[in-house]
Amino acid sequence: MPYVFSYKERHSYATAYDKMIQARATVFGDRPEWHAAIKNSREEDEYDRTCNPLYFVSLNKDGEHSASLRIMPTTGPTMLRREFHKFFDDFPDIISPDIWECTRMCVTGDSASPEGRAVTIQVSKALCRIAFENGISQLSGLYYKNMNRIYRRIGWEPFLLTHAQHEQDDICLGLWNVNPSALRHMSERQAMLF
């Protein structure tokens, strides 16, 4: 199971938090459009420090980062509203207590391999379950269009709200439904992996 903790709780999960921000620096460091704030080979931004997000972090059997992400309420500052709205001519400003923004999804290793998909499903299932248990009905997030095949493979596809051309790929804004059906689909896909 992934570690689940808030920014305020990060000291109790120091290893998981440090491995996550190191992985974020590696994955997002060469993507200026993701506004990576790298210092000492670690990526921690103002949203971490000011919004007290909830993190989901999976480490492999050797204690190294496998996958992570964070979620924040859309009733406060969001990356879509402050950073990424400029990519879209028709961006919807999502503000709802039961819709949270998912950002900084970071998978290290081969996400298309059975092991990579298993880790992605594990983190996604934990995210969906905890969100559902806490009254979150949807998650919003940005992703590159080529990620659709990963979401399809894990059994949790977003509903596309809008997209925009960015360099060689489309950036998409989607909504993931949080419900028992999504958990069931991911469990079915997980059972088929091995």
GROMACS .gro file of C-alpha atoms in nm:
model
  194
    1MET     CA    1   0.000   0.000   0.000
    2PRO     CA    2   0.121   0.353  -0.071
    3TYR     CA    3   0.205   0.593   0.206
    4VAL     CA    4  -0.070   0.855   0.241
    5PHE     CA    5   0.006   1.174   0.432
    6SER     CA    6  -0.031   1.551   0.422
    7TYR     CA    7   0.241   1.811   0.391
    8LYS     CA    8   0.204   1.887   0.762
    9GLU     CA    9   0.264   1.517   0.835
   10ARG     CA   10   0.567   1.487   0.605
   11HIS     CA   11   0.820   1.468   0.891
   12SER     CA   12   0.659   1.143   1.003
   13TYR     CA   13   0.707   1.010   0.648
   14ALA     CA   14   1.044   1.175   0.582
   15THR     CA   15   1.189   0.900   0.362
   16ALA     CA   16   0.880   0.870   0.142
   17TYR     CA   17   0.851   1.248   0.110
   18ASP     CA   18   1.220   1.291   0.023
   19LYS     CA   19   1.212   1.010  -0.236
   20MET     CA   20   0.902   1.170  -0.391
   21ILE     CA   21   1.049   1.520  -0.427
   22GLN     CA   22   1.373   1.374  -0.566
   23ALA     CA   23   1.173   1.180  -0.826
   24ARG     CA   24   0.969   1.489  -0.912
   25ALA     CA   25   1.291   1.682  -0.979
   26THR     CA   26   1.407   1.408  -1.215
   27VAL     CA   27   1.076   1.369  -1.399
   28PHE     CA   28   0.965   1.734  -1.419
   29GLY     CA   29   1.302   1.909  -1.422
   30ASP     CA   30   1.333   1.920  -1.800
   31ARG     CA   31   0.971   2.027  -1.856
   32PRO     CA   32   0.950   2.403  -1.809
   33GLU     CA   33   0.575   2.398  -1.875
   34TRP     CA   34   0.527   2.210  -1.545
   35HIS     CA   35   0.689   2.494  -1.347
   36ALA     CA   36   0.926   2.271  -1.153
   37ALA     CA   37   1.083   2.442  -0.852
   38ILE     CA   38   1.408   2.246  -0.810
   39LYS     CA   39   1.658   2.303  -0.532
   40ASN     CA   40   1.922   2.054  -0.416
   41SER     CA   41   1.790   1.795  -0.666
   42ARG     CA   42   1.445   1.809  -0.508
   43GLU     CA   43   1.122   1.957  -0.642
   44GLU     CA   44   0.897   2.123  -0.386
   45ASP     CA   45   0.674   2.413  -0.487
   46GLU     CA   46   0.453   2.678  -0.329
   47TYR     CA   47   0.150   2.446  -0.346
   48ASP     CA   48   0.330   2.196  -0.125
   49ARG     CA   49   0.425   2.463   0.127
   50THR     CA   50   0.099   2.662   0.137
   51CYS     CA   51  -0.189   2.425   0.048
   52ASN     CA   52  -0.112   2.124   0.273
   53PRO     CA   53  -0.183   1.872  -0.007
   54LEU     CA   54  -0.242   1.504   0.049
   55TYR     CA   55   0.030   1.278  -0.097
   56PHE     CA   56   0.020   0.919  -0.219
   57VAL     CA   57   0.370   0.768  -0.241
   58SER     CA   58   0.467   0.414  -0.339
   59LEU     CA   59   0.820   0.285  -0.276
   60ASN     CA   60   0.954  -0.039  -0.425
   61LYS     CA   61   1.099  -0.330  -0.228
   62ASP     CA   62   1.440  -0.156  -0.227
   63GLY     CA   63   1.291   0.159  -0.074
   64GLU     CA   64   1.314   0.360  -0.397
   65HIS     CA   65   1.037   0.572  -0.547
   66SER     CA   66   0.791   0.392  -0.777
   67ALA     CA   67   0.497   0.632  -0.807
   68SER     CA   68   0.350   0.936  -0.638
   69LEU     CA   69   0.099   1.216  -0.674
   70ARG     CA   70  -0.074   1.483  -0.470
   71ILE     CA   71  -0.427   1.618  -0.443
   72MET     CA   72  -0.557   1.957  -0.326
   73PRO     CA   73  -0.906   2.106  -0.295
   74THR     CA   74  -1.020   2.318  -0.589
   75THR     CA   75  -1.172   2.568  -0.345
   76GLY     CA   76  -0.819   2.700  -0.282
   77PRO     CA   77  -0.529   2.783  -0.515
   78THR     CA   78  -0.485   2.531  -0.798
   79MET     CA   79  -0.221   2.483  -1.063
   80LEU     CA   80  -0.491   2.490  -1.332
   81ARG     CA   81  -0.615   2.830  -1.220
   82ARG     CA   82  -0.275   2.989  -1.159
   83GLU     CA   83  -0.033   2.815  -1.393
   84PHE     CA   84  -0.198   2.616  -1.669
   85HIS     CA   85  -0.507   2.817  -1.769
   86LYS     CA   86  -0.297   2.992  -2.033
   87PHE     CA   87  -0.270   2.670  -2.236
   88PHE     CA   88  -0.647   2.662  -2.297
   89ASP     CA   89  -0.868   2.908  -2.483
   90ASP     CA   90  -1.175   2.764  -2.313
   91PHE     CA   91  -1.046   2.646  -1.976
   92PRO     CA   92  -1.315   2.579  -1.713
   93ASP     CA   93  -1.233   2.721  -1.371
   94ILE     CA   94  -1.321   2.423  -1.153
   95ILE     CA   95  -1.424   2.522  -0.800
   96SER     CA   96  -1.614   2.269  -0.590
   97PRO     CA   97  -1.568   2.121  -0.242
   98ASP     CA   98  -1.614   1.769  -0.383
   99ILE     CA   99  -1.371   1.808  -0.676
  100TRP     CA  100  -1.000   1.803  -0.592
  101GLU     CA  101  -0.707   1.870  -0.823
  102CYS     CA  102  -0.453   1.593  -0.882
  103THR     CA  103  -0.104   1.711  -0.975
  104ARG     CA  104   0.257   1.596  -0.988
  105MET     CA  105   0.174   1.239  -1.084
  106CYS     CA  106   0.516   1.086  -1.112
  107VAL     CA  107   0.598   0.729  -1.214
  108THR     CA  108   0.957   0.612  -1.225
  109GLY     CA  109   1.050   0.308  -1.428
  110ASP     CA  110   0.853   0.162  -1.717
  111SER     CA  111   0.487   0.250  -1.662
  112ALA     CA  112   0.386   0.028  -1.957
  113SER     CA  113   0.536  -0.290  -1.806
  114PRO     CA  114   0.314  -0.520  -1.594
  115GLU     CA  115   0.508  -0.412  -1.283
  116GLY     CA  116   0.472  -0.044  -1.375
  117ARG     CA  117   0.099  -0.082  -1.438
  118ALA     CA  118   0.060  -0.269  -1.109
  119VAL     CA  119   0.221   0.020  -0.918
  120THR     CA  120   0.011   0.277  -1.105
  121ILE     CA  121  -0.305   0.080  -1.027
  122GLN     CA  122  -0.206   0.043  -0.662
  123VAL     CA  123  -0.157   0.418  -0.618
  124SER     CA  124  -0.469   0.499  -0.821
  125LYS     CA  125  -0.683   0.258  -0.618
  126ALA     CA  126  -0.560   0.410  -0.292
  127LEU     CA  127  -0.633   0.757  -0.429
  128CYS     CA  128  -0.983   0.660  -0.546
  129ARG     CA  129  -1.069   0.478  -0.221
  130ILE     CA  130  -0.951   0.754   0.012
  131ALA     CA  131  -1.110   1.025  -0.203
  132PHE     CA  132  -1.442   0.835  -0.205
  133GLU     CA  133  -1.429   0.780   0.173
  134ASN     CA  134  -1.381   1.155   0.220
  135GLY     CA  135  -1.666   1.278   0.001
  136ILE     CA  136  -1.464   1.365  -0.310
  137SER     CA  137  -1.671   1.282  -0.619
  138GLN     CA  138  -1.423   1.377  -0.892
  139LEU     CA  139  -1.057   1.455  -0.944
  140SER     CA  140  -0.937   1.704  -1.203
  141GLY     CA  141  -0.598   1.688  -1.365
  142LEU     CA  142  -0.379   1.773  -1.661
  143TYR     CA  143  -0.210   1.504  -1.866
  144TYR     CA  144  -0.052   1.453  -2.204
  145LYS     CA  145  -0.279   1.288  -2.460
  146ASN     CA  146  -0.052   0.984  -2.488
  147MET     CA  147  -0.131   0.903  -2.121
  148ASN     CA  148  -0.482   0.798  -2.229
  149ARG     CA  149  -0.354   0.450  -2.309
  150ILE     CA  150  -0.213   0.414  -1.955
  151TYR     CA  151  -0.543   0.524  -1.799
  152ARG     CA  152  -0.731   0.284  -2.025
  153ARG     CA  153  -0.500  -0.002  -1.927
  154ILE     CA  154  -0.545   0.058  -1.554
  155GLY     CA  155  -0.924   0.088  -1.591
  156TRP     CA  156  -0.970   0.449  -1.478
  157GLU     CA  157  -1.011   0.681  -1.775
  158PRO     CA  158  -1.083   1.053  -1.737
  159PHE     CA  159  -1.364   1.242  -1.903
  160LEU     CA  160  -1.197   1.493  -2.136
  161LEU     CA  161  -1.304   1.854  -2.067
  162THR     CA  162  -1.071   2.032  -2.309
  163HIS     CA  163  -0.732   2.002  -2.474
  164ALA     CA  164  -0.474   2.223  -2.637
  165GLN     CA  165  -0.176   2.169  -2.864
  166HIS     CA  166   0.154   2.215  -2.682
  167GLU     CA  167   0.478   2.159  -2.870
  168GLN     CA  168   0.455   1.803  -3.012
  169ASP     CA  169   0.167   1.676  -2.798
  170ASP     CA  170  -0.178   1.770  -2.673
  171ILE     CA  171  -0.220   1.873  -2.311
  172CYS     CA  172  -0.557   1.754  -2.184
  173LEU     CA  173  -0.772   1.854  -1.889
  174GLY     CA  174  -0.986   1.573  -1.757
  175LEU     CA  175  -1.212   1.465  -1.473
  176TRP     CA  176  -1.188   1.123  -1.309
  177ASN     CA  177  -1.503   0.993  -1.142
  178VAL     CA  178  -1.447   0.868  -0.787
  179ASN     CA  179  -1.682   0.581  -0.709
  180PRO     CA  180  -1.695   0.207  -0.630
  181SER     CA  181  -1.726   0.128  -1.002
  182ALA     CA  182  -1.385   0.287  -1.070
  183LEU     CA  183  -1.232   0.083  -0.787
  184ARG     CA  184  -1.387  -0.236  -0.925
  185HIS     CA  185  -1.255  -0.172  -1.277
  186MET     CA  186  -0.902  -0.112  -1.146
  187SER     CA  187  -0.917  -0.427  -0.931
  188GLU     CA  188  -1.023  -0.629  -1.237
  189ARG     CA  189  -0.733  -0.488  -1.441
  190GLN     CA  190  -0.492  -0.555  -1.155
  191ALA     CA  191  -0.604  -0.919  -1.134
  192MET     CA  192  -0.532  -0.965  -1.507
  193LEU     CA  193  -0.171  -0.841  -1.487
  194PHE     CA  194   0.003  -1.146  -1.348
   0.00000   0.00000   0.00000
